[in-house]
Amino acid sequence: MPEALATKPRESQVDVLVVGAGPTGLLLAFALVRAGVSVRVIDIKQKKIVNGHADGIHPRTLEVLQSYGLVDRVLKNSVHIYAFASWNPSPDGGIVRTALTPFIPSPTARYPFSVTFAQSGIEGCFRDGMKEDGVEVEQGVMPIALEISDDKEMLQSPTAYPVKITLQRLQPGEVADRAAAASQVNGDESEIVRAKYVVGADGAHSWVRQALGIEMIGEGTNSVWGVVDSVPETDFPDIRTFSSVNSPNGSFIIVPREGNLVRIYVQLTEVDVDQTGRLDRSKFTAEDIMKVAQKYFYPYKLAIPKVVDWWTVYIVGQRVASSYSVKNRVLIAGDACHTHSPKGGQGMNAGLNDAHNLAWKLVYVLRQWAPISFLDTYDAERRNFAKELIDFDKYCIKMFAAKVKTDGDDTEGVTQGELATAYTTHAGFTSGIGIQYHASTIINVSNPSLAANLVIVQRLPPAMILRMANFCPVELHDLLPSDTRFKVLILPGDISDPKQKAKLDAIAARLDQPQGFLKRFTPPNAPEDAVFDIITISRTEKTVASTQMIPPRLLSHWEKAYIDAESFCGRVGGKLYATYGVANDGAIIISRPDGYVGMVAALDDVDAVGEYFSGFLKAQPDA
């Protein structure tokens, strides 16, 4: 086009631009949209994923989905995995099952199983949710340039748009060519977006990460795996059970999928990786992978499938990004931050929990409830987790590849008992239930004895309680939706005891005082429960319990008062105080918007709660 006829690209503004419409980017966008944030989601792919890719969802991630109101759809359409079968070499050169254990041995898991649900299915949940609020993924849009302002004042301004990103819209069937697009930006196909924040959730080869110059620290491996989704014809007895198989010839993993599909991960031991660490995928077919699998299945038979739903080949890398953000204005999440093997099944789960951790923090900064530096906690919490994930992944690979020996065998390897112990020991990490953060401004680990059985740096465990107004059993997790609010759980003990009732009344009185945390950190024109949702859970007997025992200040609605008592049917309830290790002296438990325990305070030390929030929330000018 002649220079004189060139048109300037159109320009726009947005609070958050999400690059990448995989599960991580979509959950982040979904959560932000639900919180009223201005969001756009772009994806270089011209069509959404239909088949294959990540599919395993573990218990903690199911809890996260439940907190967004999405888990029912997932549970209805997924395969539930309850058992884990371990197979190892047999004396005759084949394979034999050496262990069959619960897939999720974590006792506090609300969902004592994992599920397999196609990536397209989980993405559909998020897409449909966003669509209800008028936001849809912009497919076939390619970012070609990214700039972050160096102006310190702009970077610290909560209302500024310091990130400039240039986008190019691809024509149907057009092959993405960033270099060519960047050299001829025009108004017909290009757009300059100025954003307050940009999040790169664009996969292991993240363009955003590369544009920021963020390194991936770690190491590649020569471990090559093939993956095939098909309906297998086999006499292998555990084909519908999650199975980890270490055969004399190589290793494979069986993951049952929806319908009759089964995913088989096959270690390709005879494949060479070139000097650049790359793999020529054009030299492989699904049939090649299954022929290798046939050898590993011996003495069981495996037919080459007539129909393959999806397949791929990849090299295992174990790396973590050197930083998760630049200037707290452009951030990365999901596979853009961490890569590892499939053995722990953490890929999509890690990415979804990155998004879950980041979403509420972005909301607080955008609402000017917290300073921009608050986003430092995202990098600190999730990057530390990723480092631990890589260590866990290396351990899994070591255990997976080790020779299984008998107890009296002096040769190198592991015994069946050691394998079983290893799986149980790391179940908290595998399930996500035991993942924990470190002490920080948003996690105060003091006073652990007040809730002796809680791990303050972990998520709040589930528990059944009774609604005081009608004695209906309720799962506590159902009272902790991901709605960006801190949940202030007041456990006053038995409030039929005058001493405990007096403490509860004192809390209610303190809330209306100017220096109380409710007045200090709730915006002047916002609803009273905009930042804090206060719930009281007494251990008073059912026959005595009445909402009249709750101070009116703590009873904004009849659904805000509960008792820790057994239900009338006698099947559930009555164990919360014992489960959490809270004595009759009571305690105050702060659950963060992402469901993690932020702190525990004494019942008569509500000022400590205010001190906790003052560490990261902005006090109101008139407080």
XYZ file of C-alpha atoms in Angstrom:
623
model
C 0.000 0.000 0.000
C 1.441 3.442 -0.872
C 2.534 5.443 2.165
C 0.055 8.216 1.417
C -2.840 5.787 1.597
C -1.710 4.004 4.765
C -4.097 4.304 7.672
C -3.252 4.323 11.318
C -4.240 1.231 13.282
C -7.238 1.721 15.504
C -6.576 2.169 19.230
C -8.418 0.955 22.312
C -8.096 0.598 26.065
C -8.794 -2.276 28.437
C -8.093 -3.037 32.086
C -6.699 -6.529 31.465
C -5.707 -8.124 28.167
C -5.299 -11.896 28.405
C -3.129 -13.458 25.698
C -3.986 -17.128 25.245
C -7.346 -18.884 25.472
C -6.323 -22.156 27.048
C -7.712 -23.213 30.444
C -5.416 -20.852 32.391
C -6.223 -17.737 30.391
C -9.923 -18.540 30.284
C -10.285 -19.119 34.036
C -8.442 -15.872 34.719
C -10.654 -13.982 32.295
C -13.797 -15.676 33.641
C -12.938 -14.703 37.228
C -12.112 -11.117 36.266
C -15.267 -10.697 34.195
C -17.369 -11.994 37.090
C -15.707 -9.354 39.294
C -16.700 -6.586 36.895
C -13.279 -6.043 35.341
C -12.913 -4.864 31.747
C -11.264 -7.855 30.012
C -10.332 -8.978 26.527
C -9.063 -12.440 25.604
C -7.150 -13.030 22.384
C -5.803 -16.235 20.913
C -3.605 -16.765 17.877
C -5.470 -19.965 16.995
C -8.277 -19.331 14.539
C -10.435 -22.059 16.079
C -10.855 -23.281 19.620
C -9.444 -26.678 20.631
C -11.810 -29.583 20.060
C -9.774 -32.718 20.812
C -6.941 -33.813 23.082
C -4.571 -31.786 25.228
C -4.762 -31.557 29.033
C -7.597 -33.427 30.685
C -6.840 -34.411 34.311
C -8.445 -32.384 37.106
C -7.427 -33.100 40.700
C -9.389 -32.599 43.960
C -8.106 -29.134 44.859
C -8.846 -27.883 41.358
C -12.344 -29.352 41.631
C -12.757 -27.331 44.832
C -11.639 -24.228 42.938
C -14.153 -24.912 40.165
C -16.831 -25.449 42.806
C -16.029 -22.032 44.261
C -16.845 -20.507 40.870
C -20.059 -22.514 40.495
C -18.689 -24.680 37.676
C -17.997 -28.066 39.204
C -21.395 -29.692 38.592
C -20.964 -29.529 34.835
C -17.486 -30.997 35.113
C -18.540 -33.832 37.420
C -21.527 -34.716 35.237
C -19.514 -35.055 32.031
C -16.229 -36.478 33.272
C -14.740 -39.841 34.213
C -14.088 -40.193 37.943
C -10.819 -41.861 38.941
C -10.815 -43.587 42.317
C -8.052 -46.190 41.950
C -4.356 -46.158 41.068
C -2.757 -49.322 39.689
C 1.000 -49.757 39.686
C 2.500 -52.287 37.266
C 6.112 -53.407 37.192
C 8.320 -56.041 35.500
C 7.397 -59.660 36.183
C 9.907 -62.538 36.420
C 8.875 -63.839 32.974
C 9.777 -60.606 31.193
C 6.283 -59.159 31.129
C 4.434 -56.900 33.556
C 2.446 -57.588 36.706
C 0.282 -55.419 38.926
C 2.194 -54.741 42.137
C -0.146 -52.320 43.894
C -3.723 -51.069 43.785
C -4.353 -48.040 45.987
C -6.829 -45.165 46.325
C -6.046 -42.537 43.735
C -6.659 -39.813 46.327
C -5.665 -40.932 49.833
C -5.913 -37.350 51.204
C -8.448 -37.541 54.070
C -9.568 -33.894 53.837
C -10.385 -33.922 50.117
C -13.949 -32.808 49.508
C -13.799 -34.759 46.260
C -11.948 -38.020 47.015
C -11.178 -38.650 43.350
C -9.733 -37.002 40.272
C -11.561 -36.624 36.989
C -10.671 -36.635 33.324
C -12.480 -34.011 31.335
C -11.400 -32.917 27.864
C -9.653 -29.557 27.698
C -12.322 -28.367 25.285
C -14.934 -29.188 27.921
C -13.321 -27.196 30.707
C -12.669 -24.339 28.302
C -16.345 -24.468 27.338
C -17.326 -23.880 30.975
C -15.274 -20.694 31.102
C -16.271 -19.494 27.629
C -19.973 -19.952 28.369
C -19.590 -18.163 31.701
C -17.877 -15.176 30.084
C -20.414 -15.091 27.277
C -23.166 -14.540 29.846
C -21.379 -11.290 30.704
C -20.877 -10.299 27.087
C -17.224 -11.321 26.663
C -16.049 -13.770 24.011
C -12.624 -14.996 22.938
C -11.179 -13.183 19.932
C -9.745 -16.025 17.856
C -7.130 -15.517 15.154
C -5.594 -12.439 16.793
C -1.800 -12.313 16.961
C 0.224 -10.026 19.259
C 3.226 -8.619 17.379
C 4.711 -5.950 19.682
C 4.722 -5.276 23.417
C 5.958 -2.212 25.272
C 5.854 -1.282 28.959
C 6.269 2.354 29.910
C 9.392 3.360 31.861
C 7.546 6.268 33.453
C 7.623 5.498 37.187
C 4.654 7.727 37.913
C 2.567 5.996 35.255
C 3.618 2.551 36.500
C 2.447 3.405 40.012
C -0.796 5.060 38.931
C -3.821 2.792 39.429
C -5.677 4.539 36.604
C -2.891 4.582 33.985
C -2.518 2.304 30.962
C 1.254 1.771 30.828
C 1.255 -1.300 28.573
C 1.048 -0.948 24.805
C 0.483 -4.081 22.757
C 0.031 -4.228 19.006
C -2.333 -6.851 17.628
C -2.788 -8.224 14.130
C -5.990 -9.954 13.090
C -5.389 -12.977 10.884
C -7.479 -13.637 7.829
C -9.173 -17.060 7.590
C -6.525 -19.635 6.741
C -3.678 -17.120 7.045
C -0.444 -18.490 8.514
C 0.840 -16.460 11.462
C 3.969 -14.483 10.541
C 4.851 -11.959 13.244
C 7.874 -10.531 11.449
C 5.913 -9.770 8.307
C 2.967 -8.393 10.269
C 5.168 -6.099 12.358
C 6.744 -4.607 9.234
C 3.454 -3.458 7.726
C 1.024 -2.441 10.423
C -2.117 -0.886 8.978
C -5.512 0.138 10.217
C -7.457 -2.585 8.447
C -5.980 -5.540 10.306
C -4.048 -4.018 13.211
C -4.922 -2.543 16.570
C -2.968 -0.863 19.321
C -4.314 -1.760 22.737
C -3.331 0.196 25.809
C -3.853 -1.906 28.915
C -3.438 -1.524 32.631
C -2.293 -5.141 32.775
C -1.433 -7.868 30.283
C -1.316 -11.537 31.228
C 0.454 -14.045 29.018
C -1.230 -17.434 29.303
C -0.031 -18.486 25.874
C 1.608 -21.828 26.587
C 5.053 -23.318 26.873
C 6.352 -21.368 23.862
C 4.835 -18.151 25.233
C 5.318 -15.136 22.973
C 4.615 -12.828 25.908
C 7.364 -14.425 27.991
C 9.820 -14.154 25.136
C 8.822 -10.547 24.448
C 9.561 -9.751 28.095
C 12.926 -11.490 27.972
C 12.016 -13.815 30.844
C 14.227 -16.908 30.983
C 13.071 -20.433 31.654
C 15.422 -21.861 34.257
C 15.968 -25.582 34.486
C 16.882 -28.287 32.094
C 15.614 -30.138 29.110
C 15.662 -33.899 28.989
C 16.012 -36.513 26.310
C 12.777 -38.049 27.520
C 10.356 -38.233 24.600
C 6.732 -39.239 25.050
C 3.964 -40.016 22.629
C 0.310 -39.569 23.556
C -2.644 -41.241 21.871
C -6.358 -40.888 22.602
C -8.292 -43.821 21.143
C -10.688 -46.666 21.920
C -8.165 -49.468 22.480
C -8.728 -53.135 21.822
C -6.764 -54.942 24.540
C -6.943 -57.650 27.180
C -5.016 -55.516 29.674
C -7.218 -55.764 32.804
C -6.687 -52.191 34.098
C -7.404 -50.348 30.869
C -10.190 -48.384 32.627
C -8.078 -47.721 35.728
C -5.419 -45.036 36.010
C -2.268 -47.122 35.674
C 1.426 -46.388 35.882
C 3.360 -49.135 34.111
C 7.107 -49.710 34.220
C 7.824 -52.539 31.783
C 11.216 -54.092 30.958
C 11.134 -52.238 27.632
C 9.838 -48.827 28.696
C 7.135 -46.999 30.572
C 3.581 -45.956 29.854
C 0.638 -44.402 31.659
C -3.027 -45.228 31.137
C -5.648 -42.549 31.746
C -9.339 -43.431 31.217
C -11.223 -40.735 29.333
C -14.825 -39.833 28.608
C -16.964 -42.369 26.818
C -14.807 -45.300 25.771
C -11.690 -43.264 25.092
C -8.413 -44.068 26.812
C -5.296 -41.903 26.797
C -1.976 -43.748 26.668
C 1.271 -41.896 27.395
C 4.137 -43.919 25.898
C 7.817 -43.367 26.636
C 9.685 -43.435 23.312
C 13.055 -44.737 24.466
C 14.605 -45.197 21.037
C 13.915 -41.691 19.740
C 16.845 -39.314 19.379
C 16.630 -35.611 20.147
C 18.820 -33.391 17.955
C 21.532 -31.073 19.300
C 19.097 -28.175 19.547
C 16.847 -30.222 21.841
C 14.134 -30.306 19.209
C 12.061 -33.140 17.820
C 10.924 -33.608 14.232
C 7.280 -34.499 14.843
C 6.685 -35.099 11.148
C 8.569 -38.388 11.481
C 5.940 -39.825 13.825
C 2.429 -41.129 13.472
C -0.085 -42.369 16.013
C 0.493 -45.873 14.665
C 4.224 -45.572 15.423
C 3.446 -44.711 19.033
C 1.006 -47.588 19.425
C 3.497 -50.058 17.955
C 5.920 -49.083 20.717
C 3.113 -49.454 23.243
C 2.435 -52.982 21.992
C 5.919 -54.042 23.137
C 5.423 -52.480 26.563
C 2.039 -54.178 27.076
C 3.515 -57.694 26.811
C 2.207 -60.257 27.698
C -1.076 -58.433 27.079
C -2.295 -57.673 23.587
C -2.957 -54.206 22.194
C -4.380 -53.693 18.717
C -3.506 -50.718 16.549
C -6.645 -48.542 16.827
C -8.659 -47.971 13.680
C -9.741 -44.524 14.847
C -7.532 -42.091 16.794
C -9.218 -39.132 18.451
C -5.981 -37.179 19.026
C -2.263 -37.743 19.351
C 1.008 -35.871 19.803
C 4.711 -36.316 20.578
C 6.719 -34.088 22.905
C 9.973 -33.746 24.833
C 9.841 -33.422 28.606
C 11.391 -30.234 29.971
C 11.610 -29.230 33.624
C 11.820 -25.471 33.795
C 10.444 -22.528 35.773
C 10.332 -18.920 34.611
C 12.893 -16.629 36.271
C 10.088 -14.177 37.001
C 6.321 -14.224 36.704
C 6.001 -10.525 35.968
C 7.754 -7.425 34.690
C 7.048 -4.219 36.608
C 3.862 -5.899 37.917
C 2.156 -4.783 34.714
C 2.745 -7.748 32.416
C 2.458 -11.150 34.039
C 2.595 -14.757 32.860
C 0.686 -17.829 34.009
C 0.269 -21.532 33.291
C 2.601 -23.348 30.911
C 4.229 -20.007 30.108
C 5.719 -20.259 33.619
C 6.483 -23.937 34.144
C 7.008 -27.121 32.127
C 7.334 -30.670 33.417
C 6.454 -34.285 32.694
C 2.904 -35.724 32.755
C 3.655 -38.134 35.593
C 2.269 -35.992 38.393
C -0.667 -34.880 36.269
C -0.137 -31.296 37.336
C -0.080 -29.396 34.024
C -3.579 -27.949 33.715
C -4.077 -28.028 37.485
C -1.014 -25.851 38.083
C -2.140 -23.387 35.425
C -5.700 -23.134 36.725
C -4.415 -22.475 40.225
C -2.052 -19.811 38.871
C -5.112 -18.073 37.454
C -7.082 -18.572 40.675
C -4.266 -17.011 42.713
C -3.803 -14.059 40.365
C -7.418 -13.137 39.651
C -8.442 -11.752 43.043
C -5.144 -9.928 43.434
C -5.630 -8.128 40.129
C -9.152 -7.215 41.240
C -7.896 -5.686 44.487
C -5.309 -3.600 42.683
C -7.762 -2.505 39.977
C -10.298 -1.492 42.616
C -7.510 0.410 44.397
C -8.060 -1.621 47.542
C -4.408 -2.688 47.512
C -1.240 -1.135 46.074
C 0.219 -2.357 42.798
C 3.075 -3.934 44.786
C 0.456 -6.374 46.119
C 0.981 -8.325 42.890
C 4.439 -9.287 44.184
C 2.652 -11.967 46.174
C 1.564 -13.699 42.960
C 5.146 -14.178 41.833
C 6.268 -15.207 45.320
C 3.521 -17.758 45.955
C 3.168 -19.355 42.551
C 6.839 -19.369 41.544
C 7.810 -21.050 44.811
C 5.098 -23.613 44.138
C 6.451 -24.199 40.615
C 9.953 -24.850 41.975
C 8.500 -27.421 44.361
C 6.518 -28.872 41.446
C 9.695 -29.429 39.442
C 11.356 -31.125 42.433
C 8.263 -33.311 42.769
C 8.360 -34.083 39.048
C 12.008 -35.135 39.223
C 11.150 -37.395 42.153
C 8.271 -38.931 40.160
C 10.532 -39.642 37.210
C 13.142 -41.224 39.470
C 10.600 -43.458 41.180
C 8.884 -44.264 37.902
C 12.103 -45.377 36.242
C 13.495 -47.290 39.225
C 13.659 -51.064 39.207
C 11.129 -52.673 41.537
C 12.794 -55.252 43.759
C 11.853 -57.551 46.603
C 12.463 -56.562 50.213
C 15.511 -58.806 50.513
C 17.092 -57.725 47.207
C 20.344 -55.768 47.661
C 20.431 -54.436 44.100
C 19.619 -50.817 43.293
C 15.935 -49.993 43.072
C 12.819 -49.570 45.185
C 10.554 -52.056 46.906
C 6.807 -52.245 46.380
C 6.371 -50.941 49.921
C 8.569 -47.931 49.173
C 6.547 -47.185 46.048
C 3.287 -47.281 47.988
C 4.736 -45.101 50.759
C 6.073 -42.609 48.222
C 2.679 -42.249 46.596
C 0.920 -41.742 49.935
C 3.564 -39.302 51.162
C 3.173 -37.088 48.111
C -0.588 -37.460 47.773
C -1.129 -33.983 49.208
C 0.906 -32.507 46.403
C -0.590 -34.705 43.690
C -4.148 -33.921 44.751
C -3.368 -30.251 45.336
C -4.823 -30.543 48.840
C -1.428 -30.238 50.528
C 0.011 -27.433 48.395
C 1.049 -24.623 50.672
C 2.431 -21.119 50.445
C 5.004 -19.451 52.661
C 4.475 -16.886 55.404
C 4.089 -13.396 53.930
C 2.107 -10.191 54.247
C -1.017 -12.146 53.309
C -0.259 -15.240 55.395
C 0.295 -14.724 59.120
C 1.402 -18.026 60.625
C 1.302 -16.915 64.264
C -1.174 -18.463 66.713
C -1.237 -21.942 65.151
C -2.355 -23.475 68.455
C -5.699 -21.647 68.241
C -6.647 -23.957 65.385
C -4.184 -26.739 66.030
C -5.264 -28.987 63.163
C -5.268 -26.284 60.497
C -2.201 -25.635 58.391
C -2.403 -21.866 58.017
C -0.452 -21.859 54.739
C -2.863 -24.342 53.096
C -6.432 -24.112 51.837
C -9.250 -24.272 54.399
C -10.515 -27.874 54.678
C -14.198 -28.646 54.056
C -16.622 -29.341 56.906
C -20.357 -29.878 57.335
C -22.214 -27.445 59.603
C -25.869 -26.647 60.295
C -27.569 -23.370 59.446
C -28.856 -22.028 62.742
C -32.116 -20.688 61.304
C -33.399 -24.020 59.999
C -30.786 -26.673 60.997
C -30.154 -27.503 57.363
C -26.755 -29.170 56.756
C -24.406 -27.000 54.686
C -20.913 -27.642 53.357
C -18.674 -24.814 54.579
C -16.941 -24.633 51.201
C -20.307 -23.658 49.692
C -20.183 -20.529 51.866
C -16.766 -19.563 50.491
C -17.370 -18.711 46.816
C -14.615 -17.094 44.793
C -16.284 -13.676 44.832
C -13.107 -11.693 45.760
C -14.184 -11.288 49.408
C -12.266 -12.318 52.505
C -14.330 -14.689 54.624
C -14.124 -13.863 58.329
C -15.121 -17.027 60.192
C -15.943 -16.355 63.821
C -15.877 -19.531 65.918
C -17.066 -18.368 69.378
C -17.347 -21.782 71.026
C -20.527 -22.457 72.965
C -22.360 -19.114 73.129
C -24.779 -20.460 75.688
C -21.766 -19.939 77.959
C -21.986 -16.275 79.160
C -18.207 -15.906 78.891
C -18.155 -16.868 75.217
C -21.294 -14.864 74.478
C -19.599 -11.774 75.937
C -16.628 -12.222 73.629
C -18.939 -12.485 70.635
C -20.795 -9.332 71.684
C -17.449 -7.521 71.993
C -16.556 -8.455 68.409
C -19.880 -7.093 67.183
C -19.320 -3.814 69.037
C -15.785 -3.465 67.675
C -16.964 -3.700 64.084
C -18.735 -0.324 64.299
C -15.762 1.476 65.790
C -13.714 3.656 63.411
C -10.548 1.635 63.983
C -12.270 -1.711 63.453
C -11.169 -3.540 60.295
C -14.651 -3.336 58.750
C -14.708 0.474 58.858
C -11.036 0.896 58.007
C -10.937 -1.183 54.845
C -14.449 -1.032 53.354
C -14.749 1.747 50.717
C -17.149 4.553 51.793
C -19.799 3.991 49.131
C -19.430 0.233 48.864
C -21.809 -2.314 50.431
C -20.827 -3.277 53.960
C -19.916 -6.776 52.831
C -17.987 -5.710 49.716
C -14.606 -6.755 51.131
C -15.496 -8.962 54.116
C -18.103 -11.689 54.461
C -18.582 -12.401 58.176
C -19.909 -15.823 59.202
C -20.446 -17.069 62.758
C -20.184 -20.782 63.582
C -21.049 -21.683 67.181
C -20.811 -25.094 68.811
C -24.039 -24.594 70.754
C -26.401 -27.565 71.070
C -29.259 -27.709 68.535
C -31.920 -27.664 71.217
C -30.538 -24.392 72.579
C -29.443 -22.712 69.349
C -31.382 -19.705 68.076
C -30.472 -16.794 65.867
C -31.500 -14.567 68.786
C -28.243 -15.617 70.442
C -26.259 -13.918 67.651
C -25.645 -10.164 68.048
C -27.724 -8.325 65.409
C -24.505 -6.721 64.137
C -23.323 -10.190 63.069
C -26.667 -11.256 61.616
C -26.989 -9.178 58.442
C -28.885 -12.145 57.015
C -30.246 -15.353 58.517
C -27.715 -17.314 56.464
C -24.780 -15.805 58.393
C -25.165 -17.924 61.563
C -24.328 -21.642 61.887
C -23.695 -24.283 64.503
C -21.220 -27.132 64.605
C -23.660 -29.884 65.492
C -24.746 -33.216 64.116
C -27.669 -33.098 61.702
C -31.036 -34.501 62.706
C -30.515 -37.426 60.360
C -27.342 -38.140 62.319
C -25.137 -38.547 59.278
C -23.171 -35.312 58.981
C -21.950 -32.358 61.008
C -20.624 -31.817 64.483
C -16.933 -32.156 63.614
C -15.743 -28.715 62.474
C -14.202 -27.595 65.778
C -12.508 -30.961 66.211
C -11.352 -31.067 62.577
C -9.843 -27.591 62.845
C -8.514 -28.155 66.363
C -10.393 -25.188 67.851
C -11.122 -25.335 71.594
C -14.193 -23.843 73.294
C -12.260 -20.604 73.814
C -12.919 -20.090 70.112
C -10.980 -18.394 67.353
C -11.280 -16.135 64.324
C -10.191 -17.701 61.030
C -9.559 -15.583 57.949
C -10.063 -17.366 54.647
C -8.549 -15.507 51.694
C -10.584 -14.994 48.511
C -8.779 -18.002 46.994
C -9.753 -20.256 49.918
C -6.355 -20.293 51.653
C -6.121 -19.650 55.388
C -4.651 -16.180 55.842
C -4.465 -16.064 59.621
C -5.967 -17.284 62.878
C -6.626 -14.893 65.774
C -7.868 -15.277 69.332
C -11.573 -14.628 69.742
C -10.916 -11.609 71.978
C -8.173 -10.185 69.755
C -10.120 -8.773 66.833
C -7.527 -5.981 66.620
C -5.038 -8.588 65.372
C -7.335 -9.112 62.405
C -7.127 -5.415 61.639
C -3.339 -5.511 61.893
C -3.278 -8.391 59.414
C -5.330 -6.509 56.838
C -3.327 -3.317 57.358
C -0.299 -5.151 55.990
C -1.660 -5.112 52.420
C -5.017 -3.313 52.179
C -5.390 0.431 51.813
C -7.151 2.045 54.765
C -9.957 4.440 53.888
C -9.060 8.147 54.182
C -11.628 8.833 56.903
C -10.734 5.748 58.964
